[in-house]
CSV table of C-alpha atoms in Angstrom, one decimal:
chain,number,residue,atom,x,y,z
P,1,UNK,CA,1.2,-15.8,-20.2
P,2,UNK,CA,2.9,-15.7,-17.0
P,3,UNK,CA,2.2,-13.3,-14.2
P,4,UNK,CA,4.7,-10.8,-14.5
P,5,UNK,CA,3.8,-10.8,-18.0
P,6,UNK,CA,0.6,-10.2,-17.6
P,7,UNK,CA,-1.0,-7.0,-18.9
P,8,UNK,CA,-4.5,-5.2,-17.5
P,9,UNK,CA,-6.8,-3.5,-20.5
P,10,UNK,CA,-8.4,0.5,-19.7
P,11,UNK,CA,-11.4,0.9,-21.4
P,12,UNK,CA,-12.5,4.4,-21.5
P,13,UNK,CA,-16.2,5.8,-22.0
P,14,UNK,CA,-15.2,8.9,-23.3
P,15,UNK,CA,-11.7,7.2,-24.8
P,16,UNK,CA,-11.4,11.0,-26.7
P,17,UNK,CA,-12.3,13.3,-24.5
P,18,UNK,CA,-10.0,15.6,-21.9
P,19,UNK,CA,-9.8,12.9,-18.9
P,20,UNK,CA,-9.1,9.9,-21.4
P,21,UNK,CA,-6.5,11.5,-22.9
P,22,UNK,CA,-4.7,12.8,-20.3
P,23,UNK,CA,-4.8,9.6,-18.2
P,24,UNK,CA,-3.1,7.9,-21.4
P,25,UNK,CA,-0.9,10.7,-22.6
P,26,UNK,CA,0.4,10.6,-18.6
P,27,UNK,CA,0.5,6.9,-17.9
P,28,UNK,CA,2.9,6.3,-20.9
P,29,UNK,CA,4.7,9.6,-19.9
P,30,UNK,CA,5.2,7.9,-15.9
P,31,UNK,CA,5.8,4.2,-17.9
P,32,UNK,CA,8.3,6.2,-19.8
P,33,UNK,CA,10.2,8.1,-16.9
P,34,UNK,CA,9.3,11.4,-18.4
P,35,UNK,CA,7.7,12.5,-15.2
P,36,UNK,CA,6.7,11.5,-11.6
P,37,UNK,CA,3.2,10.2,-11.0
P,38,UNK,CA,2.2,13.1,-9.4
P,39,UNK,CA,-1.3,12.8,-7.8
P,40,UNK,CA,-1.3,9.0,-8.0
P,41,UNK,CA,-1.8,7.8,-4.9
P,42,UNK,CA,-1.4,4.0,-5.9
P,43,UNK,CA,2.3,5.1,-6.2
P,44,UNK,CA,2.9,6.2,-2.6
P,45,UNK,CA,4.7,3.7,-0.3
P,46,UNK,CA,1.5,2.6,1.8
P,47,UNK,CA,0.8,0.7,-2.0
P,48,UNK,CA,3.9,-0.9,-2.1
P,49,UNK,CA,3.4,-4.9,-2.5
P,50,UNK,CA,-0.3,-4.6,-2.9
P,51,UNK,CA,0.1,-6.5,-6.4
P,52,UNK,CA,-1.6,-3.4,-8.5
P,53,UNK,CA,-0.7,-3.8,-12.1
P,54,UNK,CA,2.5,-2.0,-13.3
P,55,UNK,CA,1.5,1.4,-15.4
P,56,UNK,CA,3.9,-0.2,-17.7
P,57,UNK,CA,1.3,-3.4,-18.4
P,58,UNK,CA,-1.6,-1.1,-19.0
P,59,UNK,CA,-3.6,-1.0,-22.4
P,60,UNK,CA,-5.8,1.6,-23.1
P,61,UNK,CA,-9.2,1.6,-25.4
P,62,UNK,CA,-12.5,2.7,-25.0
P,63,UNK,CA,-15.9,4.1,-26.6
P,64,UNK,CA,-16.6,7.9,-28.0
P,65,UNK,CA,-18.5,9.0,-30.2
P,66,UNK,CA,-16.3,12.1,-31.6
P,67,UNK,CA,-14.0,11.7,-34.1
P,68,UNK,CA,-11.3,13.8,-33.3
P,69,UNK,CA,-7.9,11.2,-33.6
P,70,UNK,CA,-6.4,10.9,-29.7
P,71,UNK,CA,-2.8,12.0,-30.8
P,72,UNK,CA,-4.7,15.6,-32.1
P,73,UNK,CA,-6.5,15.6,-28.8
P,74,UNK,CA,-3.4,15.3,-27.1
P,75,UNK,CA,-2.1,18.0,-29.4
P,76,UNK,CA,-4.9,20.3,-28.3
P,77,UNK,CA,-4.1,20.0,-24.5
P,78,UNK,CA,-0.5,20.7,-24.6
P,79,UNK,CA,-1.8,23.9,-26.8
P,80,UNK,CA,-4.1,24.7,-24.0
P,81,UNK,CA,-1.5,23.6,-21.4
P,82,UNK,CA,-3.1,20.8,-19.6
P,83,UNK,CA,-0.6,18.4,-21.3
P,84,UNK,CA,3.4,19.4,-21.0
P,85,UNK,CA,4.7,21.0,-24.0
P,86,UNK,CA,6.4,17.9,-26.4
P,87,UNK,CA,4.5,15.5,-24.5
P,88,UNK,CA,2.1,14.9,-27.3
P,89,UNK,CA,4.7,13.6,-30.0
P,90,UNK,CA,7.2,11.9,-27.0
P,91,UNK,CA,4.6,9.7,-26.1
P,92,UNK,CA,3.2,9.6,-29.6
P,93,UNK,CA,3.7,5.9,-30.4
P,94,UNK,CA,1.4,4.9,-27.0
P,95,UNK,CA,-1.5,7.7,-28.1
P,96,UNK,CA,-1.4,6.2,-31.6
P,97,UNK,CA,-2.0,2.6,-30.3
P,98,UNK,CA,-4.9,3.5,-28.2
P,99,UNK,CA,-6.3,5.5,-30.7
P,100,UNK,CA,-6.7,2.3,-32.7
P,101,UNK,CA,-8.4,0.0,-29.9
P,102,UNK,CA,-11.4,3.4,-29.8
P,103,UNK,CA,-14.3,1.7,-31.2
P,104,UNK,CA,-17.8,4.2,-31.6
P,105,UNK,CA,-19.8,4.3,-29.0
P,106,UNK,CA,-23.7,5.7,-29.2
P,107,UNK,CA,-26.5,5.6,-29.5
P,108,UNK,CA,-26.1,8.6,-31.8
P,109,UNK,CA,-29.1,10.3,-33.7
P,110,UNK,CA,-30.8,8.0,-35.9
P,111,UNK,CA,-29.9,4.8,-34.8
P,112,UNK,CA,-32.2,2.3,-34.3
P,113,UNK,CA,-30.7,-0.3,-32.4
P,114,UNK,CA,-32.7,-1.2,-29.5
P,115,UNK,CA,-31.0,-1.2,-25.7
P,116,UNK,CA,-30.4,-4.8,-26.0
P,117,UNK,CA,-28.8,-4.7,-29.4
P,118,UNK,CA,-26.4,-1.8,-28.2
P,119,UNK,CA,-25.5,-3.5,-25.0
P,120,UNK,CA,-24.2,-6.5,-26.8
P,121,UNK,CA,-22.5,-4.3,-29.4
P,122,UNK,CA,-20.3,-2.4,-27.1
P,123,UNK,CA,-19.9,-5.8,-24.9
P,124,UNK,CA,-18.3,-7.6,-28.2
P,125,UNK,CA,-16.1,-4.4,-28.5
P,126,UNK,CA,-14.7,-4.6,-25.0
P,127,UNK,CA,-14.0,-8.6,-25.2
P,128,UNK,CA,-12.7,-8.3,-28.0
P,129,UNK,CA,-10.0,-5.6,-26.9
P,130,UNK,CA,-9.4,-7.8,-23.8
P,131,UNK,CA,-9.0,-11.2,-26.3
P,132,UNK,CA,-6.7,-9.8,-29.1
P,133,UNK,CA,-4.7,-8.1,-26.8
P,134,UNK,CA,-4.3,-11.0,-24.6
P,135,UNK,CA,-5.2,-9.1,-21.3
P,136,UNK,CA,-5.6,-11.0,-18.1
P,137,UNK,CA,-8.8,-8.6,-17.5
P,138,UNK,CA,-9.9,-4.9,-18.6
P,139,UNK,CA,-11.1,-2.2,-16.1
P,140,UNK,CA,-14.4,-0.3,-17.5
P,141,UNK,CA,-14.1,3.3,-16.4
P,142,UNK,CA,-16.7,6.0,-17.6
P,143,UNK,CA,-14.9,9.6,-17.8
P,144,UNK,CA,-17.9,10.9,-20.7
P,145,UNK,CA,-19.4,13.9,-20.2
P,146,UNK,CA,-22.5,14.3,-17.9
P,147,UNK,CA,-26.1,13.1,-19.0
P,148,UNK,CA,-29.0,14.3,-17.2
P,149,UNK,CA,-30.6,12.3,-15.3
P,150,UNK,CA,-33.3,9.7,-17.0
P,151,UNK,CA,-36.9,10.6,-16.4
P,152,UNK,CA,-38.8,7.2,-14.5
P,153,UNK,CA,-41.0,6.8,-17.4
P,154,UNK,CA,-37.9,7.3,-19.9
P,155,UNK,CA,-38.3,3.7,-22.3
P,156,UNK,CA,-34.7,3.7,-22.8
P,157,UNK,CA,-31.7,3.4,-21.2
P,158,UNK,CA,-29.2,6.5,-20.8
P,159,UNK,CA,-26.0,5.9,-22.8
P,160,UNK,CA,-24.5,5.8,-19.9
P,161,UNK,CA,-26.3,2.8,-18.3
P,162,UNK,CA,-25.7,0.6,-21.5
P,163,UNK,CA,-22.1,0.7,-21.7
P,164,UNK,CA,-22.1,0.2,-17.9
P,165,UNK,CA,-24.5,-3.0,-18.6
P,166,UNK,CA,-21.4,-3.9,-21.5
P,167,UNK,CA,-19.4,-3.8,-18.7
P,168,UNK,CA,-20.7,-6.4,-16.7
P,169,UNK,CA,-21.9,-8.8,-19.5
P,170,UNK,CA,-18.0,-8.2,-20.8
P,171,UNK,CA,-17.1,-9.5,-17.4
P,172,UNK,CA,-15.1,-6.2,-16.6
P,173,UNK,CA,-14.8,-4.5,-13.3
P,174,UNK,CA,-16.4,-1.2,-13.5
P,175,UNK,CA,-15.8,2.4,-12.1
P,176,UNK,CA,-18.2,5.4,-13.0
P,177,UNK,CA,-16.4,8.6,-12.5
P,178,UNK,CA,-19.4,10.6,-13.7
P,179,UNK,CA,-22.2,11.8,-12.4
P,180,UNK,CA,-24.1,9.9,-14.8
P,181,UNK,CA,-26.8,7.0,-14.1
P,182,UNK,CA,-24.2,4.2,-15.0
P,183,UNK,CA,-25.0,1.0,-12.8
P,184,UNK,CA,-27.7,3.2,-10.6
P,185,UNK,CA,-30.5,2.4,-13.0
P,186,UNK,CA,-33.2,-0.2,-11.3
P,187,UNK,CA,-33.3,-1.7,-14.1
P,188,UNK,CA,-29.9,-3.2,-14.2
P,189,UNK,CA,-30.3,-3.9,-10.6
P,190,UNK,CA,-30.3,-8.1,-10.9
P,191,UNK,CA,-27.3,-7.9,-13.4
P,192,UNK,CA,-25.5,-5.5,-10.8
P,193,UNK,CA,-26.9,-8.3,-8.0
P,194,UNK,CA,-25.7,-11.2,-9.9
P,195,UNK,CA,-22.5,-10.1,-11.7
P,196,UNK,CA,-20.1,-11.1,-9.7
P,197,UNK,CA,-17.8,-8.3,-9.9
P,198,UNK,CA,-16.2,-5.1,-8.0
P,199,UNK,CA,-17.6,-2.1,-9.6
P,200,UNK,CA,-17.2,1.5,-7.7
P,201,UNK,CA,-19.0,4.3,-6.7
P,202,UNK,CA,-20.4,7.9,-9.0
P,203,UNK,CA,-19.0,11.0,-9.8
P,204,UNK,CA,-15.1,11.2,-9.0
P,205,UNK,CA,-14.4,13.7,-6.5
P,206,UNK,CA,-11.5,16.2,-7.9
P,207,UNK,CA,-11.7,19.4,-6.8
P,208,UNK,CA,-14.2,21.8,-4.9
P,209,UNK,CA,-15.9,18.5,-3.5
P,210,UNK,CA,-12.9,17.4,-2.3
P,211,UNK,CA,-12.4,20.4,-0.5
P,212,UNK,CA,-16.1,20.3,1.0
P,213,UNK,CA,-15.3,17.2,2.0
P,214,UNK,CA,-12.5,18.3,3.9
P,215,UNK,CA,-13.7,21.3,5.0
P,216,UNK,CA,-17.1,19.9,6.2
P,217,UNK,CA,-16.1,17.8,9.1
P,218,UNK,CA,-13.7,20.6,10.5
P,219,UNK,CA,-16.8,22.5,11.1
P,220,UNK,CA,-18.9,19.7,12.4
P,221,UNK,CA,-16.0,18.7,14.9
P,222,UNK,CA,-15.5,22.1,16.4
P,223,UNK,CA,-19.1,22.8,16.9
P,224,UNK,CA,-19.4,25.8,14.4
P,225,UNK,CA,-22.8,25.9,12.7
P,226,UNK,CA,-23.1,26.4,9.4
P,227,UNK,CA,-25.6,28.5,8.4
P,228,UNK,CA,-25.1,28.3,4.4
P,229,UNK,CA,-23.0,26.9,1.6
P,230,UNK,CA,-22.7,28.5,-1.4
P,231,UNK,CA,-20.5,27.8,-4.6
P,232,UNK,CA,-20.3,28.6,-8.5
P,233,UNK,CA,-18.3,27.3,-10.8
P,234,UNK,CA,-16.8,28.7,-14.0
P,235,UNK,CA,-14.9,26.3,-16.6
P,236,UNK,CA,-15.1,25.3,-20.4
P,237,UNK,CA,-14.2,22.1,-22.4
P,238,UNK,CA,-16.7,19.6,-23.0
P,239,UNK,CA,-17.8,19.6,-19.5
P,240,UNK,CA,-18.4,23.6,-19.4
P,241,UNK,CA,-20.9,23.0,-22.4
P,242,UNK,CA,-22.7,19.7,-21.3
P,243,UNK,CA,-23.0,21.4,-17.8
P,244,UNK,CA,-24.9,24.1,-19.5
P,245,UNK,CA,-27.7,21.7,-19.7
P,246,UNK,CA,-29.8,22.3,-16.6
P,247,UNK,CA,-30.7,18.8,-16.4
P,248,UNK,CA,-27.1,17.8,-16.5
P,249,UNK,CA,-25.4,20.2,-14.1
P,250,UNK,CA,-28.4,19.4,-11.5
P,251,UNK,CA,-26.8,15.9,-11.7
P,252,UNK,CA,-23.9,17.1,-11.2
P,253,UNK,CA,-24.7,19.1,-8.3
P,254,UNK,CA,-26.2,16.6,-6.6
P,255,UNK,CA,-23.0,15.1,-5.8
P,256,UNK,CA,-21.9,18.3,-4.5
P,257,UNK,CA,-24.6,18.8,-2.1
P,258,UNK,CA,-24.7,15.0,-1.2
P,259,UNK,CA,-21.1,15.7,0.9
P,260,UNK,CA,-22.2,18.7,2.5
P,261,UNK,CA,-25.7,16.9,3.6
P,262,UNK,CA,-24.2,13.6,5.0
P,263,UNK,CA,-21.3,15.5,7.0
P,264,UNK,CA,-23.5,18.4,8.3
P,265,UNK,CA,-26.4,16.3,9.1
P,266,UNK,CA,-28.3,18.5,7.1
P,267,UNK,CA,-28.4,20.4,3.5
P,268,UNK,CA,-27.3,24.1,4.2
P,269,UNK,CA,-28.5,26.8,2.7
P,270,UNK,CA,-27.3,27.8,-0.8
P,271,UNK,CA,-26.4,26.2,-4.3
P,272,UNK,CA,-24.0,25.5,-6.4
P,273,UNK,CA,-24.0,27.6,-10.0
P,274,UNK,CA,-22.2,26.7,-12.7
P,275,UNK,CA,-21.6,29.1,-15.7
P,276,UNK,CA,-19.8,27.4,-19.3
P,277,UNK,CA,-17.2,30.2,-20.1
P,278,UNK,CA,-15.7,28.6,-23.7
P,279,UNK,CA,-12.6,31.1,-23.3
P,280,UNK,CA,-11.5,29.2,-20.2
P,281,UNK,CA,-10.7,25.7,-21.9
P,282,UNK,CA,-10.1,22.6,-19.7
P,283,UNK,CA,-9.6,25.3,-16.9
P,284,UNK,CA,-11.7,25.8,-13.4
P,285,UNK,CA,-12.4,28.2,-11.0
P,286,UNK,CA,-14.8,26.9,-8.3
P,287,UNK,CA,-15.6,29.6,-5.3
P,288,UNK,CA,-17.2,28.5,-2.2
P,289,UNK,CA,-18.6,31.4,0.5
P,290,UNK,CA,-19.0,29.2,4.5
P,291,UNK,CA,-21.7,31.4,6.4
P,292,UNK,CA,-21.3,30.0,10.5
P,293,UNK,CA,-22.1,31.2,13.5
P,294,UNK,CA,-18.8,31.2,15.8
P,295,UNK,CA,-19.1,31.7,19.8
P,296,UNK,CA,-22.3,33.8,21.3
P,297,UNK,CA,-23.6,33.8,17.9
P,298,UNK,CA,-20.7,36.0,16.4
P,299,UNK,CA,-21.4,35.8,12.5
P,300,UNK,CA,-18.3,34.5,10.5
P,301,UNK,CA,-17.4,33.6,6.9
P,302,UNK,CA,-15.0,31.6,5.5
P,303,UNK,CA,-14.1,31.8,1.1
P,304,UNK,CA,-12.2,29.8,-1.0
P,305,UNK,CA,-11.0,29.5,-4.2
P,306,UNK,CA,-10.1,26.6,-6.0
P,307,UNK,CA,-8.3,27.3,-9.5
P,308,UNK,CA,-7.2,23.7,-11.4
P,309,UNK,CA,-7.5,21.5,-14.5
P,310,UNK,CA,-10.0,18.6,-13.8
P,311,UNK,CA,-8.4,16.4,-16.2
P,312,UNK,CA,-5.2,16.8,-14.9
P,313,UNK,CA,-6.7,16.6,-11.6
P,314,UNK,CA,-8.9,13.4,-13.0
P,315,UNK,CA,-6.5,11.4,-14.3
P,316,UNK,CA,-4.2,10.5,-11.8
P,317,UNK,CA,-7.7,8.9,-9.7
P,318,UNK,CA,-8.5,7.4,-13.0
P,319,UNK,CA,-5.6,5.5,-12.9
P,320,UNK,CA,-5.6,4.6,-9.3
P,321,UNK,CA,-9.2,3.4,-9.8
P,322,UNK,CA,-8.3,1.3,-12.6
P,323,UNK,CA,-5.6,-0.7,-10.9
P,324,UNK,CA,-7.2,-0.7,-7.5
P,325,UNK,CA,-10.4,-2.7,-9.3
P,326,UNK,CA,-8.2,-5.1,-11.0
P,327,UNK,CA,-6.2,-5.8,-8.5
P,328,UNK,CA,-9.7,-6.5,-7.0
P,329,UNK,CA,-11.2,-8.6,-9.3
P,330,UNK,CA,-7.7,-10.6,-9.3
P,331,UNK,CA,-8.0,-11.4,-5.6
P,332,UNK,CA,-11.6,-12.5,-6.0
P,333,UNK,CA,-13.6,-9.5,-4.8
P,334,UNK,CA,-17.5,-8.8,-5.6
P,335,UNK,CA,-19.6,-6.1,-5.3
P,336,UNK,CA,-19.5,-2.7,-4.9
P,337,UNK,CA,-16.2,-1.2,-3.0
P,338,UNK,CA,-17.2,1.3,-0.3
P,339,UNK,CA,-13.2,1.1,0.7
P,340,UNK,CA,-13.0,3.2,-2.7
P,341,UNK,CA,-15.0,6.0,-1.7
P,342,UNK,CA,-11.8,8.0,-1.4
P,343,UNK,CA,-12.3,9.0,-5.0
P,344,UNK,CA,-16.3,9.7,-5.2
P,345,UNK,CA,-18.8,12.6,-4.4
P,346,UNK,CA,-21.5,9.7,-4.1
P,347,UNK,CA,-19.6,6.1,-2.8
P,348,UNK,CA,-21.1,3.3,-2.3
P,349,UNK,CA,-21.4,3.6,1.3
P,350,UNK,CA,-19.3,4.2,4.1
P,351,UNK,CA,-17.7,7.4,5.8
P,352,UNK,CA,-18.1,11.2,3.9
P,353,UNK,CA,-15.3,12.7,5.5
P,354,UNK,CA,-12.2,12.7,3.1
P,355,UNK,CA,-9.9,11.8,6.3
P,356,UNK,CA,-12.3,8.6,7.1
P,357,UNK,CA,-12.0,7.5,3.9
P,358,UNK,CA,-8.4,7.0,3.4
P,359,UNK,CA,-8.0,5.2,6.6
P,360,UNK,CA,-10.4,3.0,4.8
P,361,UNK,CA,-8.4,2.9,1.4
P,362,UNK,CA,-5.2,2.7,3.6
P,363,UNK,CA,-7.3,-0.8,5.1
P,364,UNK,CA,-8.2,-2.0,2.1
P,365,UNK,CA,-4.5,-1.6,0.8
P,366,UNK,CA,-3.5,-4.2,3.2
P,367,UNK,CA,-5.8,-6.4,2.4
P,368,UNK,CA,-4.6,-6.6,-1.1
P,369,UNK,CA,-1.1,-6.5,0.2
P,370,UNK,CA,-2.2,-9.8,2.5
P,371,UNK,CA,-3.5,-11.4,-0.7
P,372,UNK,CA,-0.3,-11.6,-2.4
């Protein structure tokens, strides 16, 4: 297969749920000409010549565990109007052809296949997606919904930790955008070590985190203290009812505070709530209230509102991730990615403010470009 023939495999954890789809549903729709690619930033001129993978050679698969056919999934968005209305059936052809490389994932209840047994499962999945569809390489990403955090004397794995050990025994470059353990478990520390691979950051960084992350340094850089930070967030979908877990949104929130900690210097005061409101859908509202002191102690306060779809605001990154990591892997790279940490609440290293960061990712562009 020559290069320009060559095409890149997408293996999504979570290949059936909101962010899956939509990154699918909207790659074919940007292959297609249907519409722009909006929120990609792969696709703005500093990317030109960097040797990323046409969205036109991407394949999609992945793991889940529901059953719900992609093409009805897709259906269900464009009902709730993350998806374009007609999008669903004009891009109907490319759902239906992922939807037959989604292989179940797990463990679900009952099984009793040990760690090591799933591991290689899900691994023989992902090679052979990348084998039968003749793929120069396929991009792990994990867009499931958010596990809590494993206890230290947990026996087993998290789910989200063996399809992220798959990964890496599949050979695949790997991106987690959850806040889910994923390649953070100590016990896949010599695989991560000795792997090989690029692999990127936790917990993709979409919408009120973003924002923080903007917002943060502003403060930090005109000398305002802040006093405290506070934030709640209302959505539905399958994240709105696995954050109603405690144990899962305080993972999630983590990320949230991480941003606010490393820019400040310090964790302000205040949380982050989140409430699961079903009526809301794949819809967010996320509210922030900034306490700071402003000159001779005068007492200010800055709100915000941030009112989006995370899936639709997920999938472009997804993308950009995906090709970003092959294109990677291509050139030869290793390791964890810090140039990435564009995308995540919690990066594997490097700068917190969002401005910092894509002067990084702007870098590491040219040295991809420089590669060619």
């Amino acid at each position: 297969m020559t290069a320009h023939a060559a095409r890149t495999g997408i293996w999504f954890i979570g290949a059936r749920g909101s962010v899956a789809t939509t990154a699918t549903a909207g790659c074919a729709a940007i292959a297609a000409g249907l519409h722009p690619p909006t929120g990609m930033v792969t696709e703005t001129p500093p990317f030109t010549d960097t040797g990323l993978p046409p969205l036109t050679s991407l394949v999609f698969g992945g793991h889940d565990t529901l059953d719900c056919p992609l093409p009805k999934r897709a259906e269900v968005l464009a009902a709730g109007g993350v998806l374009p209305h007609g999008l669903p059936s004009a891009v109907g052809a490319e759902l239906a052809a992922a939807e037959a490389e989604i292989r179940s994932g797990g463990p679900l209840p009952g099984d009793t296949r040990t760690d090591e047994e799933l591991i290689t499962a899900f691994a023989a999945d992902i090679a052979d997606f990348t084998r039968r569809n003749e793929l120069a390489r396929t991009v792990v990403v994990n867009v499931a919904s958010t596990e809590p955090a494993p206890g230290e004397d947990d026996p087993r794995l998290p789910a989200s930790s063996l399809y992220a050990a798959a990964a890496l025994r599949a050979g695949c470059p790997y991106a987690n955008f959850t806040p889910s353990t994923g390649l953070r478990s100590p016990r896949l520390q010599d695989a991560v070590d000795s792997c090989g691979l690029p692999h990127a950051g936790r917990d993709g960084k979409t919408g009120q985190t973003l924002l923080r992350s903007v917002l943060a340094p502003m403060f930090v850089q005109r000398a305002l203290p802040v006093r405290a930070w506070s934030g709640t967030n209302l959505l539905g979908g399958g994240d709105g009812a696995a954050l109603a877990d405690p144990a899962a949104a305080a993972a999630k929130n983590a990320g949230k505070e991480r941003v606010l900690a490393d820019t400040l210097g310090a964790a302000p005061e205040g949380e982050v709530h989140i409430d699961d409101v079903p009526a809301m859908g794949d819809w967010k509202t996320a509210w922030d209230h900034i306490a700071f002191d402003g000159f001779l102690g005068s007492r200010m306060i800055l709100q915000t509102i941030w009112q989006g779809c995370d899936s639709a605001l997920a999938a472009p990154l997804v993308l950009d991730l995906a090709r970003l990591l092959a294109r990677s892997h291509e050139t030869g790279l290793t390791g964890p990615r810090p140039e990435l940490g564009f995308y995540f609440k919690d990066p594997d290293g490097g700068a917190s403010a969002l401005s910092e960061q894509y002067e990084a990712l702007l870098a590491f562009a040219g040295r991809l470009r420089a590669a060619r």
